Short mmCIF file of C-alpha atoms and ligand atoms in Angstrom, two decimals:
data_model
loop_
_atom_site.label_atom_id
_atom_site.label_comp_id
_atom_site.label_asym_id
_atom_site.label_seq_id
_atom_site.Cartn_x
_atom_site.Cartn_y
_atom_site.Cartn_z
CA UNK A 1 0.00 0.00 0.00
CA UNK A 2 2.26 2.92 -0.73
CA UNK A 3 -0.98 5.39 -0.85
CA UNK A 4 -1.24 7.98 1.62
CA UNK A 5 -4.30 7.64 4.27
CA UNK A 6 -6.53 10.33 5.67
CA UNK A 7 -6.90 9.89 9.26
CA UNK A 8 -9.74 7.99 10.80
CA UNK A 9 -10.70 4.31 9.10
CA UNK A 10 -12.20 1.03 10.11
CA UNK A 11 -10.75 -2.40 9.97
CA UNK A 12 -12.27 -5.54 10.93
CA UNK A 13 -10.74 -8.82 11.62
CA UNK A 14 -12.81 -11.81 11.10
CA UNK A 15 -13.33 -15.65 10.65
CA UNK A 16 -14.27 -18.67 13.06
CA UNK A 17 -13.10 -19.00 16.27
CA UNK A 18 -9.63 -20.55 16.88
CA UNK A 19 -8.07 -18.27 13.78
CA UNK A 20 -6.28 -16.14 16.18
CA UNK A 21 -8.49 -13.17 15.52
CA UNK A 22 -7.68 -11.66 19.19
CA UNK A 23 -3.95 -12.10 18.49
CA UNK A 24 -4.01 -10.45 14.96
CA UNK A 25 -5.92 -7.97 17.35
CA UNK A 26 -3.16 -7.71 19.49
CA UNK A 27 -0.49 -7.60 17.60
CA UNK A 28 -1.72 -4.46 15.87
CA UNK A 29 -2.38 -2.73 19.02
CA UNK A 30 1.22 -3.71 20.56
CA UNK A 31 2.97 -2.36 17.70
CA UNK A 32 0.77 0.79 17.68
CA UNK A 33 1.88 1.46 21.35
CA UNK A 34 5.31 1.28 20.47
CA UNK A 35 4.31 4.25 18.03
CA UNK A 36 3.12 5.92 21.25
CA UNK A 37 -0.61 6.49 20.17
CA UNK A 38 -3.21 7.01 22.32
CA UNK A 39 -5.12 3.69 22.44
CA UNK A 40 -8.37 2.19 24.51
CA UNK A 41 -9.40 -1.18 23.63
CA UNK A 42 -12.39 -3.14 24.71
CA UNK A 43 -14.33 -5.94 24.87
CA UNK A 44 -17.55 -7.33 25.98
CA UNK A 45 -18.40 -8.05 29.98
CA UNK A 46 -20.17 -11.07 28.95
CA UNK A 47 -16.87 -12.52 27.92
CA UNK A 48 -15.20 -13.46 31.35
CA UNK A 49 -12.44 -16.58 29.79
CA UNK A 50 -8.83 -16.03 30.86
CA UNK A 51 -8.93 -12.43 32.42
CA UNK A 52 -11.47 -10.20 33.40
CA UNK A 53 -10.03 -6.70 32.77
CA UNK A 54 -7.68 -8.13 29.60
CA UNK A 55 -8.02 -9.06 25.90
CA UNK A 56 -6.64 -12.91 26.23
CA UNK A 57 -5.96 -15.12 23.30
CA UNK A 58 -6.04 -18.66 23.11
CA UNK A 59 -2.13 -18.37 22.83
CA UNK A 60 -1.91 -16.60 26.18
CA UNK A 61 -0.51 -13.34 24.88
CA UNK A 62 -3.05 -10.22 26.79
CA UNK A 63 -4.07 -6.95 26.25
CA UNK A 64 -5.56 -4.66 29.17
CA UNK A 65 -8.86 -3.68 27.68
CA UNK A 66 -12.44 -2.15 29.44
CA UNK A 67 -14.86 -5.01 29.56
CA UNK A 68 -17.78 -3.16 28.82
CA UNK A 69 -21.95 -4.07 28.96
CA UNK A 70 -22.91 -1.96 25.89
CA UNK A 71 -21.64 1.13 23.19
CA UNK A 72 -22.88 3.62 25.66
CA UNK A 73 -19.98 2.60 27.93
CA UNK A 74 -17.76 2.40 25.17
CA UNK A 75 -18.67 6.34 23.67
CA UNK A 76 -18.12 7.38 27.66
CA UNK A 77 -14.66 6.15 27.76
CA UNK A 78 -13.77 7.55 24.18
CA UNK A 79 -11.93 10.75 25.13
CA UNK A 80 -10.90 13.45 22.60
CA UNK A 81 -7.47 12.57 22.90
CA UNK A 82 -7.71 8.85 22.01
CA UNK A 83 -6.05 8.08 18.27
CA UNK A 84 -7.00 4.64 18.21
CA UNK A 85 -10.19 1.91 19.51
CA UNK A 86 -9.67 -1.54 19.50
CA UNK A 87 -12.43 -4.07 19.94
CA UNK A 88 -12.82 -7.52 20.57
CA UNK A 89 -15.35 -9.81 20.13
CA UNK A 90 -17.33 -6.63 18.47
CA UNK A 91 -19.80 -9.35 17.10
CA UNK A 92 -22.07 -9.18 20.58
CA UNK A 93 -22.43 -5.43 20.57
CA UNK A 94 -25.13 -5.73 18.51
CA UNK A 95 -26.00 -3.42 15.14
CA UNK A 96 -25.47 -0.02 17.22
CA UNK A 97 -21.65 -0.31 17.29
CA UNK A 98 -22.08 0.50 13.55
CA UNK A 99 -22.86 3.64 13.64
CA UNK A 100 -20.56 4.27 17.04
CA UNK A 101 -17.21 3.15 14.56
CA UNK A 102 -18.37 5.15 11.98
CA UNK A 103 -18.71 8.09 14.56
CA UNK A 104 -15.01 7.45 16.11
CA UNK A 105 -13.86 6.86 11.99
CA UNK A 106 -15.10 10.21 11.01
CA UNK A 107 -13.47 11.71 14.00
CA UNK A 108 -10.40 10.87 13.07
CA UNK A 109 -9.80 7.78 15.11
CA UNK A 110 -8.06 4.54 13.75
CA UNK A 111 -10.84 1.46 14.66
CA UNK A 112 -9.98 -1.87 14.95
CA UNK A 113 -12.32 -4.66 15.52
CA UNK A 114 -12.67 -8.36 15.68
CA UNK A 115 -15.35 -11.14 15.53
CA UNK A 116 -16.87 -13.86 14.29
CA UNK A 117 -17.99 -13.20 10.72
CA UNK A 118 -20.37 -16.23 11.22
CA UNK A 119 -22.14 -18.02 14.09
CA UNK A 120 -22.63 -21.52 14.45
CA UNK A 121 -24.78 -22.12 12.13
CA UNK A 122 -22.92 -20.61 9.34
CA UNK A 123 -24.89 -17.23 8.92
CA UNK A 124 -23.98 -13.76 9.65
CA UNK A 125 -23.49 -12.51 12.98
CA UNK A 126 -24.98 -9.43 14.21
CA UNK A 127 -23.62 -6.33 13.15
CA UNK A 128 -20.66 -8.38 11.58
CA UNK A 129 -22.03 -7.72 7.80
CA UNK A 130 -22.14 -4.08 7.70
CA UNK A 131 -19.33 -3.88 9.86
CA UNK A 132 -17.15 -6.00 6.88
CA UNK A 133 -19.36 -3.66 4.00
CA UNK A 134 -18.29 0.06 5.93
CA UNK A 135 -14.63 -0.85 6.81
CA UNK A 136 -11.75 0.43 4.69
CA UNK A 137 -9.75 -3.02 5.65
CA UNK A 138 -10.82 -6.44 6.12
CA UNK A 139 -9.08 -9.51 7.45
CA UNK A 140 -10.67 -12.46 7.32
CA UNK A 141 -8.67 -15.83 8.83
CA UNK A 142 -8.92 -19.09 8.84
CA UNK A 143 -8.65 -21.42 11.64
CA UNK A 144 -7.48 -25.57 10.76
CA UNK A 145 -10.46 -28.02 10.26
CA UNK A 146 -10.67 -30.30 13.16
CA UNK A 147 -11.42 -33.33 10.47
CA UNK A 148 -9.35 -32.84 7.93
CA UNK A 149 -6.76 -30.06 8.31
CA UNK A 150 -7.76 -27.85 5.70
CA UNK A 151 -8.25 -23.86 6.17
CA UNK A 152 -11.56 -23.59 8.11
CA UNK A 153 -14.09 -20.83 8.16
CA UNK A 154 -16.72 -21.83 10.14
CA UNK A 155 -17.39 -22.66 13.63
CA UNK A 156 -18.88 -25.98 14.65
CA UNK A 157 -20.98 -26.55 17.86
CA UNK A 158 -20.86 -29.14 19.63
CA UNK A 159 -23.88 -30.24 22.23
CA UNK A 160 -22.83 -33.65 24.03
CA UNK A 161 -20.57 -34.45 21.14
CA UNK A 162 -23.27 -34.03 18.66
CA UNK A 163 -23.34 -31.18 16.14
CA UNK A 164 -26.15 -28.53 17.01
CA UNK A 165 -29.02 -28.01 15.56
CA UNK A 166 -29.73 -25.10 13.03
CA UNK A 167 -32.77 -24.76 15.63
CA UNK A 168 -30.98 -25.25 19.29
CA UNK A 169 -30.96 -22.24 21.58
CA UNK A 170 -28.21 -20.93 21.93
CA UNK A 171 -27.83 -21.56 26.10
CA UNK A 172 -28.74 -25.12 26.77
CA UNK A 173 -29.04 -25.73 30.56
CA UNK A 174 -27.05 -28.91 31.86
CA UNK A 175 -25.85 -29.65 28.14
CA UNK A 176 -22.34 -30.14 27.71
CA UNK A 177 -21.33 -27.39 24.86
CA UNK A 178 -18.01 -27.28 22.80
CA UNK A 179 -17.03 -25.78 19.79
CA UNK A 180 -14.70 -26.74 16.67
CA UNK A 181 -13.06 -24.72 13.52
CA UNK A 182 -14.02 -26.78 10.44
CA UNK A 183 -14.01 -26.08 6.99
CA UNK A 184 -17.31 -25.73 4.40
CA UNK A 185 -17.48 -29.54 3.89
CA UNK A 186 -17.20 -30.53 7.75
CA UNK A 187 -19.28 -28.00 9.16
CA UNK A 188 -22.56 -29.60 9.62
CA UNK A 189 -26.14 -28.37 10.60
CA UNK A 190 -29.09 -30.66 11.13
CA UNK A 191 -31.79 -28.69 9.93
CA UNK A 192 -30.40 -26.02 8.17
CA UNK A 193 -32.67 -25.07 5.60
CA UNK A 194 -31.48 -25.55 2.10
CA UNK A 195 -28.83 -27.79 3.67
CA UNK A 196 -30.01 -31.01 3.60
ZN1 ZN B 1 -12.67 -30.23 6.85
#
């Protein structure tokens, strides 16, 4: 890219889970730091694995972040002097972090996100469409399939050992729940329509 940039863009980091999406994450923000910007990066409360008050990746490597409950929190702690926003997990904010990027973008502000581009049943997640359609940059990595090896883009769940179906809820009380990168041909959906 040797074209020059105005200031203020989005870029989203996507794919299924186990694609090191928080590291790529991460890694940008760590090397920004050394760059001495101003950065605040986030992620949702809901999300308590590894470290309450840090972005954690499966890897180990952490970033302090805000674990926040909604955008609201997220505008509040956006002060005029911040140059860049990282999110993670930006998929469970729902569709009004789209317009709160955009808002932080046209300020001036360098946004980074990541999520899942897809949920477990292979469709869109949330806001995670328009996110990818408004950004200037997208990422999109793939994890390995757990049955054959090859790239995978989707995220298999798992309920007792069983792959979910398209119609499950998404908590299951007293199931036991996991979930799997796999690739188009492995990911499977009992009762996906048009799937079967
Ligand atoms: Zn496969």
């Amino acid at each position: 890219m040797y074209q020059e940039l105005q200031k203020g863009w989005l870029e989203v980091i996507c794919g299924p889970m186990f694609a090191g999406k928080s590291e790529e994450l991460i890694r940008r923000v760590k090397t920004l730091t050394y760059a001495h910007q101003k950065i605040i990066a986030f992620k949702p409360a809901i999300d308590n694995r590894y470290d309450k008050t840090a972005i954690a990746s499966h890897d180990g490597e952490k970033y302090q972040a805000y674990a926040v409950r909604n955008t609201q929190e997220i505008d509040d702690l956006v002060t005029p002097d911040v140059q860049v926003v990282a999110i993670d997990e930006v998929q469970f904010f729902g569709d009004p972090i789209v317009d709160l990027v955009e808002k932080f973008a046209d300020r001036g502000i360098r946004v980074i996100v990541a999520g899942l581009d897809t949920d477990f049943r292979g469709e869109p997640f949330g806001p995670m469409p328009v996110l990818l359609a408004r950004a200037e940059f997208v990422t999109k990595l793939t994890a390995a399939c757990t049955v054959c090896g090859c790239a995978a883009t989707r995220t298999q769940r798992l309920v007792n050992g069983e792959p979910a179906n398209y119609d499950d809820p998404v908590i299951q009380v007293g199931a036991k729940e996991s979930y799997e990168a796999r690739c188009r041909k492995h990911h499977i959906v009992p009762g996906k329509p048009k799937n079967n």
